[in-house]
XYZ file of C-alpha atoms in Angstrom:
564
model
C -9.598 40.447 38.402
C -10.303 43.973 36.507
C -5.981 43.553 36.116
C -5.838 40.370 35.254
C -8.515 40.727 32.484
C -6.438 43.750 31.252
C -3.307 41.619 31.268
C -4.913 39.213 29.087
C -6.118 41.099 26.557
C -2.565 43.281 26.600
C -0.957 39.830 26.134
C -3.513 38.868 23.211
C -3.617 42.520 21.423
C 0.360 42.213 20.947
C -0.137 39.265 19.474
C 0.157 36.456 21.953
C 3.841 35.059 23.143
C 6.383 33.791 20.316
C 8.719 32.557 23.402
C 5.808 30.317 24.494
C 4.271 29.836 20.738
C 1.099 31.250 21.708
C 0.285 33.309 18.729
C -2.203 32.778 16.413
C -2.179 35.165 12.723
C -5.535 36.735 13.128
C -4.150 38.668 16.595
C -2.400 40.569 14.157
C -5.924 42.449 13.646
C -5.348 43.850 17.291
C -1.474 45.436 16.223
C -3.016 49.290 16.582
C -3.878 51.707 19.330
C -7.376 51.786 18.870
C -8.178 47.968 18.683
C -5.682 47.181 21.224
C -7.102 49.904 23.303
C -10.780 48.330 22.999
C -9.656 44.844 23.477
C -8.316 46.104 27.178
C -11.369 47.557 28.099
C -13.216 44.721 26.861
C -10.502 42.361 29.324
C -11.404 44.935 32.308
C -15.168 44.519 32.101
C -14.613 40.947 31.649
C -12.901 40.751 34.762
C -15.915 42.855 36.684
C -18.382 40.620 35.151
C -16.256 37.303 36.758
C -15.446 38.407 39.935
C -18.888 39.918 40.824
C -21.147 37.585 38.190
C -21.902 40.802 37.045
C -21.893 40.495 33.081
C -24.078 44.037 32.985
C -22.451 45.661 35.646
C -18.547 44.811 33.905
C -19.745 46.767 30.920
C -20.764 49.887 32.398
C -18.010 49.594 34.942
C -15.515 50.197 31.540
C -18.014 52.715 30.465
C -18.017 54.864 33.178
C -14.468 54.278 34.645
C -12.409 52.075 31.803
C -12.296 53.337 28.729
C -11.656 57.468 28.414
C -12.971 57.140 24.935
C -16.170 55.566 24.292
C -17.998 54.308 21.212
C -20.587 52.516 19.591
C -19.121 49.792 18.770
C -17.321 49.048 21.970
C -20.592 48.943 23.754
C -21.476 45.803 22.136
C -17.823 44.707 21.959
C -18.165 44.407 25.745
C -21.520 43.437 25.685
C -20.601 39.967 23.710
C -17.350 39.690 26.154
C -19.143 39.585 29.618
C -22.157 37.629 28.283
C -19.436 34.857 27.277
C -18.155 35.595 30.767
C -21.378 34.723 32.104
C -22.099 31.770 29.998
C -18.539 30.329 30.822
C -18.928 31.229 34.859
C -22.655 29.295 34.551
C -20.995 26.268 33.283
C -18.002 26.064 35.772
C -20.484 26.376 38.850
C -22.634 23.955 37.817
C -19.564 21.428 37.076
C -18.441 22.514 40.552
C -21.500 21.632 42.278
C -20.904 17.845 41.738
C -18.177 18.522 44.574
C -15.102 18.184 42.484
C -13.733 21.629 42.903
C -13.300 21.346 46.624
C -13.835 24.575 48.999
C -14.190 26.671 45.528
C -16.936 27.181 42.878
C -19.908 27.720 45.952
C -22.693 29.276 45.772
C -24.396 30.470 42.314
C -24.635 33.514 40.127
C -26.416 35.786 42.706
C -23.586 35.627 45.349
C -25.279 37.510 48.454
C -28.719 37.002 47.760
C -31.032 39.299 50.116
C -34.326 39.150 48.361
C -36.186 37.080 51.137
C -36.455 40.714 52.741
C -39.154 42.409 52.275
C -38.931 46.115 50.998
C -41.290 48.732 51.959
C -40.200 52.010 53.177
C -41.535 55.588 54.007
C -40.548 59.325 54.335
C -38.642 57.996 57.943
C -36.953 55.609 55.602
C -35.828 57.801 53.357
C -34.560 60.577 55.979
C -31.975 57.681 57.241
C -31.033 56.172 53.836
C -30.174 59.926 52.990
C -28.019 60.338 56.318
C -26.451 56.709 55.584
C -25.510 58.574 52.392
C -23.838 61.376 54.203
C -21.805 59.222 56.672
C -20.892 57.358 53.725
C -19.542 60.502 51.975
C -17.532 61.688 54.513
C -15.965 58.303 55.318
C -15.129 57.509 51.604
C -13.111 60.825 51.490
C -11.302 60.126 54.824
C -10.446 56.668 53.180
C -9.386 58.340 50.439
C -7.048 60.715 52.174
C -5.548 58.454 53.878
C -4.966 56.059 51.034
C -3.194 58.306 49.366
C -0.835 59.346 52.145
C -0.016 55.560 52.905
C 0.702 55.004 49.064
C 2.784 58.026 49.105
C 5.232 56.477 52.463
C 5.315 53.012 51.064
C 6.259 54.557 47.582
C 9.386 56.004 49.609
C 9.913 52.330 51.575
C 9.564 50.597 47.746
C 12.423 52.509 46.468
C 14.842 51.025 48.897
C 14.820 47.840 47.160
C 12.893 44.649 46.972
C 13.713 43.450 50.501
C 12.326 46.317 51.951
C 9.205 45.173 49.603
C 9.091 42.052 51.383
C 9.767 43.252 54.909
C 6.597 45.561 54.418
C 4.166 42.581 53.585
C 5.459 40.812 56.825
C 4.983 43.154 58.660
C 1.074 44.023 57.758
C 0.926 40.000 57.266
C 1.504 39.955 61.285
C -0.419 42.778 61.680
C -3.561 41.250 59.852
C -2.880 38.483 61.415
C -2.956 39.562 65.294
C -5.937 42.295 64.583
C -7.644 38.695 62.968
C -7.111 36.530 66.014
C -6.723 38.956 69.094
C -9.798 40.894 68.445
C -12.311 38.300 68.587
C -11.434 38.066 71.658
C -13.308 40.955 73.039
C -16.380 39.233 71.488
C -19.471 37.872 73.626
C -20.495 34.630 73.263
C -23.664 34.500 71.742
C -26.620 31.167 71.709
C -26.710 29.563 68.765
C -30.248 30.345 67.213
C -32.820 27.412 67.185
C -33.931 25.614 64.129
C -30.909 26.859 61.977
C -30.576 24.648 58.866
C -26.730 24.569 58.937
C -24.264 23.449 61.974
C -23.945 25.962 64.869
C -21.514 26.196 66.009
C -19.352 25.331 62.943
C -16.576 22.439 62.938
C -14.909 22.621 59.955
C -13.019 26.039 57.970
C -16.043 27.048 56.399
C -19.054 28.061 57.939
C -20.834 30.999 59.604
C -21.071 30.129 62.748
C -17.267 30.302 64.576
C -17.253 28.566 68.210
C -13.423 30.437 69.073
C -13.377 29.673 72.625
C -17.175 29.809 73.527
C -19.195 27.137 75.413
C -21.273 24.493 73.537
C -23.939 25.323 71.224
C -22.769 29.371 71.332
C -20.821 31.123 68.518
C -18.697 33.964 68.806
C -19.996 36.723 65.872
C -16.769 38.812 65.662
C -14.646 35.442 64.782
C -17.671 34.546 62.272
C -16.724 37.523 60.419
C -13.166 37.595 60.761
C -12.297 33.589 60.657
C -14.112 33.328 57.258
C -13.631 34.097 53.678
C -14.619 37.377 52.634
C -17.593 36.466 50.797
C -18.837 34.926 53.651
C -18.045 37.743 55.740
C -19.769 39.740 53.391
C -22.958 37.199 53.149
C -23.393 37.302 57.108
C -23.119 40.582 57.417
C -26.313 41.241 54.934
C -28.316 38.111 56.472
C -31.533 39.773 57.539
C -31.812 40.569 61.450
C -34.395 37.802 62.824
C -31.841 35.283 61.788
C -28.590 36.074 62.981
C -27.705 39.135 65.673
C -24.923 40.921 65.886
C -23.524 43.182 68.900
C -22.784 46.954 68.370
C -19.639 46.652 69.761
C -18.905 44.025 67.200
C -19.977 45.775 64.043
C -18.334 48.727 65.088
C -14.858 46.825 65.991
C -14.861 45.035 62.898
C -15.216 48.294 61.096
C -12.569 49.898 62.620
C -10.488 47.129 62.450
C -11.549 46.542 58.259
C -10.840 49.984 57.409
C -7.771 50.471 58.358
C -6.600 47.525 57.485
C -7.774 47.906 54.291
C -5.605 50.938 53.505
C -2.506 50.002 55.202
C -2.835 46.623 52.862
C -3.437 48.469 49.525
C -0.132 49.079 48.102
C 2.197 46.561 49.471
C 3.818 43.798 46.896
C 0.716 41.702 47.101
C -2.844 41.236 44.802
C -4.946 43.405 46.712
C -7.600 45.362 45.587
C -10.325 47.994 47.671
C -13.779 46.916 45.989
C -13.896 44.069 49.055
C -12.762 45.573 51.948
C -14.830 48.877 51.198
C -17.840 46.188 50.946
C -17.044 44.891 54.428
C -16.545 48.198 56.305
C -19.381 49.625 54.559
C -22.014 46.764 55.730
C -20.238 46.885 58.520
C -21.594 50.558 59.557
C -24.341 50.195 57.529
C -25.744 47.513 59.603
C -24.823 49.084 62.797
C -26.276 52.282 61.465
C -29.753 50.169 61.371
C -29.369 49.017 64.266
C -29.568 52.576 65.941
C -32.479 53.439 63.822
C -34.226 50.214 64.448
C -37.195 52.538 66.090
C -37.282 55.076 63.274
C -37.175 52.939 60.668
C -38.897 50.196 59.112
C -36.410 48.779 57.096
C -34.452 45.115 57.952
C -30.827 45.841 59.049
C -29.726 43.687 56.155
C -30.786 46.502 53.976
C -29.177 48.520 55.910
C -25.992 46.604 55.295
C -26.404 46.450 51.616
C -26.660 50.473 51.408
C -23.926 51.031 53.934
C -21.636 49.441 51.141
C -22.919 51.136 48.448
C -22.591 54.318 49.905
C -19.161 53.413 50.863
C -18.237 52.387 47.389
C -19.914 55.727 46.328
C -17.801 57.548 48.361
C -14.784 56.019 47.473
C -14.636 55.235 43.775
C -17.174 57.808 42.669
C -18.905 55.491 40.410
C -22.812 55.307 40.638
C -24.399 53.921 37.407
C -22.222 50.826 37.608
C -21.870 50.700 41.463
C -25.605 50.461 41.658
C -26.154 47.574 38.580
C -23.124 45.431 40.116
C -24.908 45.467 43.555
C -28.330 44.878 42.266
C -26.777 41.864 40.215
C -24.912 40.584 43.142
C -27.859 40.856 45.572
C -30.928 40.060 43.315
C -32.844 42.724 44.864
C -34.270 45.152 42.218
C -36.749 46.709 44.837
C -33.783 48.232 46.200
C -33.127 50.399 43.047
C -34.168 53.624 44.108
C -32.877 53.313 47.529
C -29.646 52.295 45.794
C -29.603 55.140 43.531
C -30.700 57.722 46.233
C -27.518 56.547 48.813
C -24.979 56.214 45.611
C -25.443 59.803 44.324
C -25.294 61.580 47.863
C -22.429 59.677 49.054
C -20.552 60.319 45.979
C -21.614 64.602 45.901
C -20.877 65.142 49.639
C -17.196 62.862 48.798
C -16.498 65.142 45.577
C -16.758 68.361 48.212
C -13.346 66.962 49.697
C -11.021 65.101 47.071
C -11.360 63.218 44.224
C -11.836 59.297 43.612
C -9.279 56.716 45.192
C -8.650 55.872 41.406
C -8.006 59.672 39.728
C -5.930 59.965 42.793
C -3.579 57.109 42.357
C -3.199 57.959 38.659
C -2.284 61.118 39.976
C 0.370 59.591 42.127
C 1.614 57.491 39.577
C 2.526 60.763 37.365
C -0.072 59.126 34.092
C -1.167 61.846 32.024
C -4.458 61.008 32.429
C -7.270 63.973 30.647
C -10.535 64.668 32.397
C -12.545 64.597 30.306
C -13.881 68.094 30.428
C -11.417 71.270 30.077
C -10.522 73.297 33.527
C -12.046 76.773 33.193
C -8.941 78.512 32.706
C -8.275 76.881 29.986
C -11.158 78.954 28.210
C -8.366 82.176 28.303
C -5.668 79.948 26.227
C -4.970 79.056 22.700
C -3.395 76.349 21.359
C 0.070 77.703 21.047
C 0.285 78.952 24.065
C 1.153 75.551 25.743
C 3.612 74.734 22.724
C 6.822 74.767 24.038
C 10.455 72.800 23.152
C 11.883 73.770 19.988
C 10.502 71.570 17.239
C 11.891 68.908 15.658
C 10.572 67.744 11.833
C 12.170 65.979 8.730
C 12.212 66.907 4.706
C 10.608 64.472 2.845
C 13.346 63.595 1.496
C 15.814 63.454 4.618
C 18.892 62.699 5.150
C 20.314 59.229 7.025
C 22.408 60.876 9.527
C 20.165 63.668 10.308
C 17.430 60.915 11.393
C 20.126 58.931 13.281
C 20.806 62.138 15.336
C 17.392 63.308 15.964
C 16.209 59.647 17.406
C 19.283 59.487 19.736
C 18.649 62.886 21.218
C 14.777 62.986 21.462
C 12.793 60.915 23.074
C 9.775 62.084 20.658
C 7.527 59.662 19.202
C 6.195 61.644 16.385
C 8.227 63.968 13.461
C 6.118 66.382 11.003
C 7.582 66.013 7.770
C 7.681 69.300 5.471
C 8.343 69.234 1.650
C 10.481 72.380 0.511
C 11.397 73.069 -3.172
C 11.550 71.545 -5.468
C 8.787 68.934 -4.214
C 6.852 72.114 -3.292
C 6.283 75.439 -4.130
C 6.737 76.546 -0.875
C 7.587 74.966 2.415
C 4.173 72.961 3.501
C 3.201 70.295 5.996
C 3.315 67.427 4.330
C 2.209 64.773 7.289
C 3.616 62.885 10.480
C 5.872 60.226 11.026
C 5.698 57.889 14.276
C 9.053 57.086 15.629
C 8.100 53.451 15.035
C 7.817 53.460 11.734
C 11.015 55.335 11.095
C 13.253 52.538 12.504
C 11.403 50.003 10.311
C 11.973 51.850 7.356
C 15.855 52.347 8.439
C 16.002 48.564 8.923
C 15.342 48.033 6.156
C 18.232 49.919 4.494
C 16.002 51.564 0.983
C 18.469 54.549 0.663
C 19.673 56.372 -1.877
C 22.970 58.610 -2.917
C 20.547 61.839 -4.328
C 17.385 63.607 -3.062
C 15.132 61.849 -4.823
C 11.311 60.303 -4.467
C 11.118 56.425 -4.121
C 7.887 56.178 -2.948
C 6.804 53.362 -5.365
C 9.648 50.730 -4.691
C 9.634 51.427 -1.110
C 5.378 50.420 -1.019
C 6.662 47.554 -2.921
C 9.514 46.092 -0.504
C 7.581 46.811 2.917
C 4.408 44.701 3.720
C 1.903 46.891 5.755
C 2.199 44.323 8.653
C 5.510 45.482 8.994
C 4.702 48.798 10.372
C 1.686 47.143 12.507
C 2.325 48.118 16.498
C 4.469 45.694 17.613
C 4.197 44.384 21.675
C 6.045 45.567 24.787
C 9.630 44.435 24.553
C 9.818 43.880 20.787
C 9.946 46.118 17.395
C 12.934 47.672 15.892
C 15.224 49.239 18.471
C 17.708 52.121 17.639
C 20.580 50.218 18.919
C 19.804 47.216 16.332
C 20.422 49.434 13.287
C 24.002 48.965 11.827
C 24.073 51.773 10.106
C 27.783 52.543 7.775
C 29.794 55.809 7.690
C 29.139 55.466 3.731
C 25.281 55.443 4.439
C 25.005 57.870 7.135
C 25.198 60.543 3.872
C 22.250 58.906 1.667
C 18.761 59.557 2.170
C 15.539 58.284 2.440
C 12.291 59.236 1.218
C 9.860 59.884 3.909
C 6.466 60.349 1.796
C 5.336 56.417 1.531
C 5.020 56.049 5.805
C 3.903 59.721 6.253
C 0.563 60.268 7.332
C -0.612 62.655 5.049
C -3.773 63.755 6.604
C -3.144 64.387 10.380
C -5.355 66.564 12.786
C -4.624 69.728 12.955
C -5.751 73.053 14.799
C -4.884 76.923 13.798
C -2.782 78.277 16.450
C -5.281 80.946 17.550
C -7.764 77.881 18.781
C -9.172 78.142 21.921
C -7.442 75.631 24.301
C -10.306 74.399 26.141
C -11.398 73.559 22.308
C -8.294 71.431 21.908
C -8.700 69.576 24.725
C -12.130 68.271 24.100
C -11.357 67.851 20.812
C -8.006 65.631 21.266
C -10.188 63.397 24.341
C -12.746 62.687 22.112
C -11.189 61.396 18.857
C -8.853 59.397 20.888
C -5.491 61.347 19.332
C -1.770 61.033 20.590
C -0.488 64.331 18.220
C -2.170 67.137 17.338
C -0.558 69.854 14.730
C -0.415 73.116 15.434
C -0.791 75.372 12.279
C 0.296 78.909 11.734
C -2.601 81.256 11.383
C -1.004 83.590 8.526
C 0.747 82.450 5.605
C 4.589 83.640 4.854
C 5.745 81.690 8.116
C 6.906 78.262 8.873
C 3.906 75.458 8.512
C 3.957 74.544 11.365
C 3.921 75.824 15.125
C 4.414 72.594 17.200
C 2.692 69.709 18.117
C 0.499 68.920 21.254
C 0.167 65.853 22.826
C -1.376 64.205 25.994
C 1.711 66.078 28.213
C 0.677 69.412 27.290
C -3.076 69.406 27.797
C -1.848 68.501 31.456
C -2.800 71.071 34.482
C 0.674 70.476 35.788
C 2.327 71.593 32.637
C 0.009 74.384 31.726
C -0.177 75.732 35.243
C 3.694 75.545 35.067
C 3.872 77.621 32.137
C 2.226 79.980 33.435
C 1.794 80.357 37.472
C 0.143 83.400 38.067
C -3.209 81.537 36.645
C -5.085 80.023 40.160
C -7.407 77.007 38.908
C -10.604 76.659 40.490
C -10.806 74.219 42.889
């Protein structure tokens, strides 16, 4: 859902689909980096907020693990964007309840609603919420690991080719499939439990209480978890204790059997995602956790449950503010905040001791140049042009066609400084940037002249400024659509009217660590490099995303061990 809400808002920030007349002229608001960058995170909270019915939760979730640049204004951006969610979701369930929607659209906003158990706990409480935190550490990191080994073989098995894809879903189709049906076999029968408002055992394909081979009025409680939906799975697992029982051996079966099929799923050519499945095995071993301390501890195994899967979550994803609201608003329980908090933010330290989150490690994996968004320490013994490398590449103002051509076949850069020499300028100086982009609009459109000469002013008037607006994925001006004559490969073109004349820029003696923070937190993709004494060129090189990488700086220069 957090994709598909991404997806969406890609599709509308590019301006909606000309092949399937969906576009609309005020999308064309969206054509930049920034906006199109906010309305993303605004689609990723909106799809928290629908899949959980979590409208607050969705908006910290792209606060805290979203959106690497944050401001003001997109705080209320995706305020007003899960609050329609929520409005929208409201309306559909209650159309739903008349029936018309069939298996779909149960159940209301507060989707495993445990606040018929009473919370009251003590110092004994604590000690085992605390050790449920610990467990929970240690098992998100293991999960984590092993993720990240499994992505890393079915990475190898993707590159063979897409029947290899689908060969690799079969396969962990059957799998799922004979764990699903061959394990509930080991189950005990249990009695169904007197004056139960719902049927027991259950006839139809939804229900909580699975016969699977048992005698009359008896339900088996491993097929009740694994023979329904998830969210059902889910809801019987935190049911409170007096009303439904469930045998160690079961919990701990279906945890086994949840986690790892969780991670051998993950990865294969299928929607799958981790936020359920590390629900499940958490209240999995979170409930049987409570039922071990049932003599220590006061609190209702339900609980128990609910802060087995937080800590799970904790120790997995490494998010606690939004973790904690999203369960809150799925459970209804607000008693449960400090408990919540206490479980989140130990699971997540004692995790953080052994690797990072399952999401910073399959960016990682995926080769993103993602920034932290704090400096590593030894980047405090760098400045700037120290991680400048490549020889650099930049136009005259007044350049010449061919020279352009040349330089956009055999770089793959997306930005050009542009440098006015005499007689524009006294001396050579940095007169702004050019963006790849915009230089193959400007060729399209063919303004060239035989001399070296300005023509700023009928250049502003032939271009619109919608025409250098960021086009989508797939379209804009390619190189190999410019026809481009032998006769006008010698003009020129006059660079000033698309330059940007005021870019960021750092003296090369700047502290790196500086840099970094300092590119992160304006949201930049090029960052000038300056000479620190006059009488030399204007400019060093420029940094972008790449070079701020640990990869790149600690392959510059290897005799530098990071802290780990």
């Amino acid at each position: 859902m957090v994709h598909t809400g991404a997806c969406i808002a890609s599709f509308l920030g590019q301006g909606g689909s000309r092949k399937y007349h969906l576009t609309w002229k005020w999308l064309r608001y969206f054509k930049n980096d920034r906006d199109r960058r906010d309305l993303i995170t605004c689609g990723a909270a909106a799809g928290v907020a629908a899949a959980f019915r979590a409208p607050v939760g969705g908006v910290l979730f792209a606060l805290e693990e979203a959106a690497s640049w944050w401001r003001s204004a997109l705080l209320w951006r995706t305020f007003f964007t899960t609050a329609v969610v929520a409005v929208v979701l409201r309306s559909l369930i209650e159309f739903c309840r008349t029936g018309k929607c069939g298996l779909f659209g149960q159940g209301g906003l507060i989707m495993f609603d445990v606040n018929s158990t009473k919370v009251t706990y003590s110092l004994p409480d604590l000690l085992a919420v605390m050790f449920l935190g610990v467990i929970g550490g240690v098992f998100g990191s293991f999960y984590n690991y092993c993720v990240d080994k499994v992505l890393r073989t079915y990475s190898i098995i993707n590159e063979r080719g897409p029947s290899f894809k689908i060969l690799l879903v079969i396969v962990i189709s059957l799998l799922t499939s004979c764990c699903s049906y061959g394990l509930p076999w080991l189950s005990q029968c249990i009695p169904c439990p007197p004056d139960l408002a719902e049927q027991c055992p259950t006839e139809s394909r939804s229900g909580n209480y699975k016969n699977f081979q048992c005698p009359p009025n008896h339900y088996n409680d491993l097929a009740s978890l694994f023979f329904n939906t998830s969210d059902d799975a889910i809801r019987n697992l935190f049911t409170s204790g007096s009303e439904k029982e469930f045998h160690f051996s079961t919990l701990l079966v279906f945890f086994v059997a949840i986690f790892c099929l969780g991670i051998v799923t993950y990865g294969i050519a299928i929607p799958s995602g981790l936020f359920i499945p590390v629900i499940l095995a958490g209240a999995s071993y979170g409930r049987f956790v409570g039922k071990l301390l049932a003599l220590l501890s006061n609190l209702d195994v339900s609980l128990f449950a609910l802060l087995g899967a937080a800590s799970f979550l904790g120790g997995t994803m490494r998010m606690t503010v939004s973790l904690c609201v999203i369960l809150l608003e799925l459970t209804n329980d607000l008693l449960m905040l400090p408990l919540m908090m206490l479980v989140l933010l130990i699971s997540k330290s004692v995790a953080d001791i052994f690797n990072k989150g399952v999401y910073d490690q399959i960016v990682k994996l995926k080769g993103l140049p993602y920034m932290e968004s704090h400096a590593e320490p030894y980047m405090k013994h760098l400045i700037a042009s120290d991680v400048v490398t490549g020889p650099l590449v930049s136009f005259s103002g007044v350049e010449k066609i061919g020279n352009i051509l040349h330089v956009l076949r055999v770089t793959r850069h997306n930005g050009f400084p542009v440098i006015d020499e005499p007689p524009y300028s006294d001396a050579p100086e940095l007169c702004g940037l050019v963006l790849r982009t915009h230089l193959l609009v400007l060729l399209k459109g063919k303004k060239f002249t035989t001399q070296r000469v300005k023509i700023g002013s009928e250049i502003t008037r032939t271009f619109k400024a919608q025409d250098f607006a960021k086009a989508g994925s797939g379209k804009g001006v390619k190189l190999e659509d410019l026809e481009i004559t032998e006769e006008e490969m010698e003009m020129y073109i006059d660079l000033h009217p698309i330059a940007n004349t005021s870019p960021y820029t750092v003296v090369e003696t700047m502290s790196l660590a500086k840099a970094v923070v300092l590119f992160r937190q304006l949201g930049l993709r090029h960052l000038c490099v300056v000479p620190k004494t006059p009488g030399r060129p204007p400019i060093v090189g420029i940094l972008t995303r790449h070079d701020f990488t640990p990869e790149h700086v600690l392959g510059l220069y290897p005799h530098i061990k990071p802290h780990k």
